[in-house]
Coordinates of C-alpha atoms and ligand atoms in Angstrom, one line a residue:
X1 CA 14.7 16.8 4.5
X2 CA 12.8 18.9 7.0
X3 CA 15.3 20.3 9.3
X4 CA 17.7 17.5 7.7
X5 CA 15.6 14.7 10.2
X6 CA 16.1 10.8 9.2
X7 CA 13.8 9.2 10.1
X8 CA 14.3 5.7 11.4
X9 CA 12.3 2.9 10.2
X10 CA 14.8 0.5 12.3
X11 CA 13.2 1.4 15.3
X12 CA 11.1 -1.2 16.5
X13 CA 7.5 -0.1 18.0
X14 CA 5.7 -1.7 20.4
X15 CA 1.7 -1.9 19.4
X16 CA 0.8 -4.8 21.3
X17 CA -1.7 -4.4 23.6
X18 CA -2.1 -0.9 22.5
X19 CA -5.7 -1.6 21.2
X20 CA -3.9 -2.5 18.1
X21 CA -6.1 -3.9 15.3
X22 CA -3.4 -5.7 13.6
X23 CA -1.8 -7.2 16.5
X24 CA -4.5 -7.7 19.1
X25 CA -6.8 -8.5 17.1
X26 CA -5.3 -11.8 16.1
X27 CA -6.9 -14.5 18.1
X28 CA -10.2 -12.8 16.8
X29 CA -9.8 -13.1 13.3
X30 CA -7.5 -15.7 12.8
X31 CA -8.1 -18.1 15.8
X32 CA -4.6 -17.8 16.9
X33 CA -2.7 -15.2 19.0
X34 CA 0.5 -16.4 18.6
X35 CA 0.9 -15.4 15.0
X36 CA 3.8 -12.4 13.3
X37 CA 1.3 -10.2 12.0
X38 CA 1.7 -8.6 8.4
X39 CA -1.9 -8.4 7.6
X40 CA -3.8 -5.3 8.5
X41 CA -2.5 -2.5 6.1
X42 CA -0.9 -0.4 8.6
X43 CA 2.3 0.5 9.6
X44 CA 4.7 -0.5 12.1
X45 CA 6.6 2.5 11.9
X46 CA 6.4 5.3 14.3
X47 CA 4.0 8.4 13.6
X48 CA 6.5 10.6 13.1
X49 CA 7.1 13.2 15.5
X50 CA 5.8 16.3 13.3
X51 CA 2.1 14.6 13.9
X52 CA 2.7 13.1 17.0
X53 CA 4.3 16.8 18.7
X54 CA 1.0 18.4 17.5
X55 CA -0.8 16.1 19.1
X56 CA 0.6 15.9 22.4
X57 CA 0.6 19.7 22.3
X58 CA -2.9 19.3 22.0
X59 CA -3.6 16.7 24.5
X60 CA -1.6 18.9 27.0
X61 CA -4.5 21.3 27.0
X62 CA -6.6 18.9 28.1
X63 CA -9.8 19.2 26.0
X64 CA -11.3 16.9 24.1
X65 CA -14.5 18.8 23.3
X66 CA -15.9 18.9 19.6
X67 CA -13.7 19.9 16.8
X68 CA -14.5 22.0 14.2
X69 CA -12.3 22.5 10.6
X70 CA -10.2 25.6 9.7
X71 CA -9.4 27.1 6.9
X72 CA -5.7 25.9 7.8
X73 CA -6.7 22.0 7.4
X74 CA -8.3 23.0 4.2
X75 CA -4.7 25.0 2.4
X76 CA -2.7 22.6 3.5
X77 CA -4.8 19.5 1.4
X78 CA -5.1 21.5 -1.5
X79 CA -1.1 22.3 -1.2
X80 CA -0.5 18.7 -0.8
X81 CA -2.4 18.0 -3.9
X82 CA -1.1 20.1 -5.6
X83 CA 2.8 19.9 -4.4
X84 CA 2.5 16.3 -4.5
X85 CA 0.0 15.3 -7.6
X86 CA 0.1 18.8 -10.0
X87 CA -3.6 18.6 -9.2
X88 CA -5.6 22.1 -8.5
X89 CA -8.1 21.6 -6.0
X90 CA -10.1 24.3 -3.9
X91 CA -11.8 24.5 -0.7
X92 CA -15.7 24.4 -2.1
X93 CA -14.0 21.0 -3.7
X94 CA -13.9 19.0 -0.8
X95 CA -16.0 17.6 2.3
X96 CA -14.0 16.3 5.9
X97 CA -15.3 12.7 6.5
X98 CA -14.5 10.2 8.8
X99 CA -13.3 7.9 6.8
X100 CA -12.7 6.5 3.2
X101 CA -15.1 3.7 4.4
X102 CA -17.6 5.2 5.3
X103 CA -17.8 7.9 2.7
X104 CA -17.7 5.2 -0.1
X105 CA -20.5 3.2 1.5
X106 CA -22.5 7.2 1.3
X107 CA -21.7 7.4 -2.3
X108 CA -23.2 4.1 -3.1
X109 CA -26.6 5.4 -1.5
X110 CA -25.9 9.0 -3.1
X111 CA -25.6 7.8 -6.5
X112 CA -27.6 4.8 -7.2
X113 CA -30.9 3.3 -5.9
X114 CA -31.8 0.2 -4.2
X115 CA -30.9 -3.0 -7.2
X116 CA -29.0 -0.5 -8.9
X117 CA -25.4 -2.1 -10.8
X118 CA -21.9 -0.8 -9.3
X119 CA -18.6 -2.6 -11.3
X120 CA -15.7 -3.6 -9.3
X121 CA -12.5 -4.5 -10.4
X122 CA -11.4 -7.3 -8.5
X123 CA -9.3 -8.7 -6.8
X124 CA -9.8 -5.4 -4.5
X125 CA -9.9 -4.1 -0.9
X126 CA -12.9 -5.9 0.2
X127 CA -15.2 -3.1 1.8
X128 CA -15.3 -1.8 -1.8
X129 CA -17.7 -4.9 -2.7
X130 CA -19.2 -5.7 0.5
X131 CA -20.7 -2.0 0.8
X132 CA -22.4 -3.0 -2.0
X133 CA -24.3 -5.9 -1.1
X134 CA -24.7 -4.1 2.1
X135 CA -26.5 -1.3 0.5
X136 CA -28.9 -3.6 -1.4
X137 CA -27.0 -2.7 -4.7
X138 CA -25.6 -5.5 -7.0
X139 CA -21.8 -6.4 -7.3
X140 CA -20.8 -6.1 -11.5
X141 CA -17.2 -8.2 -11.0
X142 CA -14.4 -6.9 -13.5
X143 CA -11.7 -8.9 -13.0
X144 CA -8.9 -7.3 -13.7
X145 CA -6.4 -9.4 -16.6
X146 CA -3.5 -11.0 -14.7
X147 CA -0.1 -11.1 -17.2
X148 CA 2.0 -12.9 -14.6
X149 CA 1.1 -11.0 -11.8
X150 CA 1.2 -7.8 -14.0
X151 CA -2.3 -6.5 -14.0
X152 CA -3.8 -4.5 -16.5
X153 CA -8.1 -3.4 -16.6
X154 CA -10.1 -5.4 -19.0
X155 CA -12.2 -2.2 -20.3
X156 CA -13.5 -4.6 -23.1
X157 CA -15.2 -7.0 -20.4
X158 CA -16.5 -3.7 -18.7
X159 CA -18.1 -2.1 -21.3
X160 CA -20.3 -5.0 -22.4
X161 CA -21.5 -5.4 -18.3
X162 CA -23.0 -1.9 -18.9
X163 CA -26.2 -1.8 -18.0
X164 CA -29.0 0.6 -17.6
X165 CA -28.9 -0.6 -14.7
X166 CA -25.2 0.9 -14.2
X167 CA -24.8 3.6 -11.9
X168 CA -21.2 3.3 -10.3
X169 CA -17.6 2.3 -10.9
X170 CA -15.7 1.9 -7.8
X171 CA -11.9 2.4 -8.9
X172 CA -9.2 1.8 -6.4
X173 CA -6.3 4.0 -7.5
X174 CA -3.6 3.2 -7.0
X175 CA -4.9 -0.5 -6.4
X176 CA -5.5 -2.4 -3.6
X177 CA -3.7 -5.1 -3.4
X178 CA -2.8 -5.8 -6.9
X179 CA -0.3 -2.8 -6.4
X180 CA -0.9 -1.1 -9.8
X181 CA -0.1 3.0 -10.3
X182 CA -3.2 3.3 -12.9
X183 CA -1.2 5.7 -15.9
X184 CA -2.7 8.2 -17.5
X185 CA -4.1 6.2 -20.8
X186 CA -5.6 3.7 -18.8
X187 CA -7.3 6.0 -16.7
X188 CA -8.8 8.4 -19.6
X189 CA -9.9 4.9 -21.4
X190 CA -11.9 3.7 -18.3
X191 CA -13.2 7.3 -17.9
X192 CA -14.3 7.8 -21.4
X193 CA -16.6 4.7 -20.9
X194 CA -18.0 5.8 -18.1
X195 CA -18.8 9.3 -19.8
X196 CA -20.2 7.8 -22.6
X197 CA -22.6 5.4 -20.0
X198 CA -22.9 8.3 -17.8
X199 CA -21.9 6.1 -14.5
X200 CA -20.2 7.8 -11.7
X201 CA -17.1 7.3 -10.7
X202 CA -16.0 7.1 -7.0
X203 CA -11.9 7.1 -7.1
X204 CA -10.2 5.9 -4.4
X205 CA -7.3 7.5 -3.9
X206 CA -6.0 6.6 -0.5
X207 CA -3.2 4.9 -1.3
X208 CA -1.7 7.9 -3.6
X209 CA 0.6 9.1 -1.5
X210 CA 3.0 5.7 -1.6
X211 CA 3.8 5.4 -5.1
X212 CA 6.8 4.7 -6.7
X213 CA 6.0 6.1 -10.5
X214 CA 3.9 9.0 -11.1
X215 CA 0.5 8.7 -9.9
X216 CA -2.1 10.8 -11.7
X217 CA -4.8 11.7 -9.5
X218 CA -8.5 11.0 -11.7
X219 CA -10.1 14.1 -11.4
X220 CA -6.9 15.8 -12.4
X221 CA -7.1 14.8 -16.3
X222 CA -9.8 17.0 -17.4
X223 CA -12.7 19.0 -16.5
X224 CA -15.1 16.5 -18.2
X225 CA -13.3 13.4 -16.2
X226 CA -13.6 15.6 -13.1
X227 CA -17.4 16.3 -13.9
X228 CA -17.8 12.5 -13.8
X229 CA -15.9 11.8 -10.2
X230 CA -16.1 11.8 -6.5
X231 CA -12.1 10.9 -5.1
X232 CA -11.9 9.8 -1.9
X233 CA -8.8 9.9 0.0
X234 CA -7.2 10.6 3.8
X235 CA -3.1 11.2 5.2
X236 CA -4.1 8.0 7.2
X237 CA -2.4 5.3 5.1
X238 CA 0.8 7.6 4.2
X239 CA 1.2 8.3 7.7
X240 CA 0.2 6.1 10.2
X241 CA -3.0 8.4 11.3
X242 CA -6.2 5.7 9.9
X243 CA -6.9 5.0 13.7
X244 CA -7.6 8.9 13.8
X245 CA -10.4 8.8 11.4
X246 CA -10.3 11.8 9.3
X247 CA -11.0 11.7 5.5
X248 CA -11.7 13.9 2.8
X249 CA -14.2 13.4 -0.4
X250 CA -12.8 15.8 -3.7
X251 CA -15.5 16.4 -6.4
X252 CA -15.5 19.7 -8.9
X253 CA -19.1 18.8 -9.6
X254 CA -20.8 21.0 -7.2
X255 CA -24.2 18.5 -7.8
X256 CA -22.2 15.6 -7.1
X257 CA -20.6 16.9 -3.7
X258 CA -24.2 18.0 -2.6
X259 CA -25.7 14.7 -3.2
X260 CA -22.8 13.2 -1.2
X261 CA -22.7 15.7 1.9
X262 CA -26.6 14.9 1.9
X263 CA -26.0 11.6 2.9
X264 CA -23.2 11.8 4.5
X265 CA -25.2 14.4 7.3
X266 CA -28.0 11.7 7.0
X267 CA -25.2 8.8 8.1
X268 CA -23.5 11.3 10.5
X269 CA -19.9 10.3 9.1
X270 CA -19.3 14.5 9.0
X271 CA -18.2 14.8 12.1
X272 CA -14.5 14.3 12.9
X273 CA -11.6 12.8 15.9
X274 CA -10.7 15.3 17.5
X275 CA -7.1 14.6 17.0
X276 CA -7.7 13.7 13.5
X277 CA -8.1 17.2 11.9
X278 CA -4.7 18.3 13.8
X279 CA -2.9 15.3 12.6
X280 CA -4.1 15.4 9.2
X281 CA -3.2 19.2 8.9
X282 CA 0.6 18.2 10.5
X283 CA 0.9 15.7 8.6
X284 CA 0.3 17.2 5.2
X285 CA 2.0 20.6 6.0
X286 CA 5.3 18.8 7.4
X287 CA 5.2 15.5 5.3
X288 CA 6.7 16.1 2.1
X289 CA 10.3 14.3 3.5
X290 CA 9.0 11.6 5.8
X291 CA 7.4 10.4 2.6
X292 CA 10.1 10.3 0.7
X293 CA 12.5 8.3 3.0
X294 CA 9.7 5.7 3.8
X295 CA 9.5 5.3 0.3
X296 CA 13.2 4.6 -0.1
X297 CA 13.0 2.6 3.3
X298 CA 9.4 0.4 1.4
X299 CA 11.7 0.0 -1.6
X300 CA 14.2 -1.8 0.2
X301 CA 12.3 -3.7 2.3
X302 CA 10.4 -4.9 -1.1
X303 CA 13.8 -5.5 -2.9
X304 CA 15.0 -7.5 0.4
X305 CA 11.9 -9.6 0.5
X306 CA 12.3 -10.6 -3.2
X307 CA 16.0 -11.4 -2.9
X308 CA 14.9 -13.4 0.0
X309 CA 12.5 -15.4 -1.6
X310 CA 14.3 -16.3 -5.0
X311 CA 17.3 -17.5 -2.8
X312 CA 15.8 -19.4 0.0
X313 CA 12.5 -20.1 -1.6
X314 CA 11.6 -19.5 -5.2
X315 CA 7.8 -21.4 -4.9
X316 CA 6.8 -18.0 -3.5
X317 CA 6.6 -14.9 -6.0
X318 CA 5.6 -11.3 -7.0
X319 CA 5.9 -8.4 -8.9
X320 CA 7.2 -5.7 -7.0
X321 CA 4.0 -3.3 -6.3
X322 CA 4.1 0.4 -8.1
X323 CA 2.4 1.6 -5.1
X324 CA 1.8 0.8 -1.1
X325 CA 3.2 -1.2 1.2
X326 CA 1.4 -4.6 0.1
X327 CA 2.5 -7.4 -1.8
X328 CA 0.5 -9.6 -3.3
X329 CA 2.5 -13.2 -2.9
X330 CA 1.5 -15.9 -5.2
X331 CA 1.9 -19.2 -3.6
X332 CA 0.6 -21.4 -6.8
X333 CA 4.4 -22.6 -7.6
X334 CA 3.9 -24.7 -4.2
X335 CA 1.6 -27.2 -6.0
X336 CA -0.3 -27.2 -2.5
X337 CA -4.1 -26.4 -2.2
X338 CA -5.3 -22.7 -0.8
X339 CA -6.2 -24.2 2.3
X340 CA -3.3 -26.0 2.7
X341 CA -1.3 -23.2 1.9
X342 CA -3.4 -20.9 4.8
X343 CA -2.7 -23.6 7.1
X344 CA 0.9 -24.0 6.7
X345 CA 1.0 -20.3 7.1
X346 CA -1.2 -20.1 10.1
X347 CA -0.4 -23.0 12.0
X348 CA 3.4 -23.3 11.0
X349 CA 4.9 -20.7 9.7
X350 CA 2.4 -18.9 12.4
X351 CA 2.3 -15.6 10.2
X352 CA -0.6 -13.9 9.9
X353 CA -1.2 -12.6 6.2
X354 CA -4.5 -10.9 4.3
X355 CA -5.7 -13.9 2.7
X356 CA -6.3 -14.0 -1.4
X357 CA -9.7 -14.9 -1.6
X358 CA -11.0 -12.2 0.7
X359 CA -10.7 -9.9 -1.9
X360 CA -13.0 -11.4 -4.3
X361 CA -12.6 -13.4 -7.3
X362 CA -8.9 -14.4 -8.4
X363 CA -7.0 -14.3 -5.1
X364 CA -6.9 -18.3 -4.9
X365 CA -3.4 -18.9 -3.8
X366 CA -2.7 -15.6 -3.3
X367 CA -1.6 -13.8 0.0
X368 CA -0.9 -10.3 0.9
X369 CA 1.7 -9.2 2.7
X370 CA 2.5 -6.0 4.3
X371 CA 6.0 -4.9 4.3
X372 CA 5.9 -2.0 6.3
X373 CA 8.0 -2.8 8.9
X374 CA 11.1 -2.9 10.5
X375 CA 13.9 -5.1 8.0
X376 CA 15.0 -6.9 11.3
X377 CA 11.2 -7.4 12.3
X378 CA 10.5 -8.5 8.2
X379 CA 13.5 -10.8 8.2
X380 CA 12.3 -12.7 11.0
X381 CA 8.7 -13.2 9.2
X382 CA 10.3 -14.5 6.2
X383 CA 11.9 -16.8 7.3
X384 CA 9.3 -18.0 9.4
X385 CA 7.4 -18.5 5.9
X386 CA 10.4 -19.8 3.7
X387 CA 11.3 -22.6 6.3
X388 CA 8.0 -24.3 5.5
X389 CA 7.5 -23.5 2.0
X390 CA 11.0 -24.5 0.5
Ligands
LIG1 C1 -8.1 1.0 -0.9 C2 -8.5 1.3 0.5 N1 -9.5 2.2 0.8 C3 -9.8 2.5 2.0 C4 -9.2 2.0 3.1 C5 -9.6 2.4 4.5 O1 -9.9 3.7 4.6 P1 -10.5 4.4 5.9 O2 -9.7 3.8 7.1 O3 -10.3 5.8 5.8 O4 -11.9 4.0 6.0 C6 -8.1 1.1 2.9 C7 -7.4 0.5 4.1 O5 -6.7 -0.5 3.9 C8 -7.8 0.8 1.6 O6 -6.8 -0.1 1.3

């Protein structure tokens, strides 16, 4: 522990009408304001106060001009790479961004052309398919193979989309929201392929941080793998910083991390918050122990919410995720329709969770739910959902 702090997740936060995405923005994108929110993947647990000290020390100065990066911010990401994922990184290696967003969307324009082909393993986060439509690229779906909510890539069904038309895989590792820790095999397979195809691969790796079995970063396994990849990744999901807006692309293939910064000065996505550089640097110097008590806490909370369901409502299921804080509920056992699942949800259990079928194909009857939060605060939503489902 750094000087022996615990951290406590109990502590409830007020985020309403902070501006908060996940709990203001509810009438907007659900039609209802009234609704427990456990949608938007961030956390209701406080920044802790290594990040937040740094940043009030900064805002008591008083100046909020334009913010440049150090040489600090750039040791302490390769020492958390390293301390964190064994993985040797150096400062010519990576590229500040504001966001994993928006750099993903740039590597899509860096590495293919208009019509080009970019697989997808779906379900996923859904920016990682609409930026390609949105680029004028084409969407290659790969579902992913679903052993009882266990997933597992189908490299057979990938290979024989190749194209030569094939430009990019997208990998989302670990995976969002299908909660998978890719291991090392799976990862060197799907590499291989992509070698072999010569398709780049854009890894991202924001959710690394949160894992609960070893995560192996992609670009870590060898120097021909690493050749082959752009990671993307940022401290925002780990701690509570995304509304700061500071990211970081990785490549050892000096070509590939010049064709990206071209276009990402073209899109102006280089230039970063203010506070986000300071946080990130905090955050990744002091971070080492927060991470591991809110993965103990995440643990609990994921244990709690399976006990919860299998005693007071076993219609509702999942496998408990290897990584984040997201878990991917499957609502089939309630023999109702999707909609009529979303509507029980929205209008009586009056929870508001990320639903299935935004994340492409396979999320019928699906839900994600995000147990970062207080237990108190997630015992209250469950039962709000068990009440009507059981
Ligand atoms: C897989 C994945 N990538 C990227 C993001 C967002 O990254 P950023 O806020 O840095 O654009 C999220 C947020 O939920 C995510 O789950």
């Amino acid at each position: 522990m750094l000087n022996n702090i615990e951290y406590n997740f109990d502590e409830k936060v007020n985020r309403k009408n902070t501006n908060c995405a996940k709990w203001d923005g509810l009438d907007r994108y659900f039609g209802y304001g009234d609704l427990n929110p456990l949608w938007v993947a961030d956390m209701d647990f406080k920044t802790p106060n290594f990040i937040n000290d740094e940043i009030i020390k900064a805002a008591k100065n008083a100046s909020y001009g334009y913010s440049i990066d150090s040489d600090d911010l750039y040791n302490s990401i390769i020492n958390w790479q390293k301390n964190q994922h064994n993985w040797n990184i150096n400062k010519e290696d990576i590229y500040m961004i504001n966001g994993v967003v928006p750099a993903y969307s740039a590597c899509i324009e860096a590495f293919s052309e208009e019509g080009d082909e970019i697989i997808v393993q779906m379900p996923v986060y859904p920016p990682l398919f609409k930026s390609i439509t949105a680029n004028n690229r084409k969407i290659v779906v790969n579902e992913l193979i679903n052993n009882n909510d266990y997933y597992t890539m189908n490299l057979k069904d990938l290979e024989a989309k190749i194209t030569s038309k094939t430009k990019i895989l997208a990998l989302c590792s670990p995976h969002n929201p299908v909660g998978r820790v890719w291991n090392k095999e799976e990862l060197e397979k799907l590499a291989n392929i992509c070698i072999k195809h010569n398709i780049i691969i854009i890894s991202d790796e924001i959710h690394s941080d949160v894992t609960f079995k070893k995560f192996t970063p992609l670009a870590s396994i060898s120097e021909e793998i690493a050749n082959q990849t752009i990671t993307l990744n940022s401290a925002g999901k780990t701690f509570n910083i995304a509304g700061l807006n500071c990211a970081y692309a990785i490549s050892k293939n000096i070509e590939l991390l010049n064709g990206f910064k071209k276009i990402a000065q073209k899109r102006e996505i280089q230039s970063i918050n203010f506070f986000g550089y300071i946080a990130t640097k905090a955050a990744y110097e002091n971070g080492a122990d927060f991470v591991e008590q809110l993965k103990e806490y995440l643990l609990k909370n994921m244990q709690f919410t399976k006990n919860y369901f299998e005693k007071n409502c076993n219609n509702i299921t999942f496998v408990q995720p290897e990584a984040t804080y997201l878990l991917w509920l499957n609502f089939k056992d309630t023999n109702l329709s999707h909609e009529e699942i979303k509507n029980v949800l929205l209008c009586k259990s009056k929870i508001a969770l990320n639903d299935g079928v935004s994340f492409g194909s396979n999320g019928n009857k699906y839900f994600r739910l995000n147990c970062a939060l207080s237990k108190n605060g997630l015992e209250i939503a469950l039962n709000q959902i068990v009440k009507e489902f059981r």
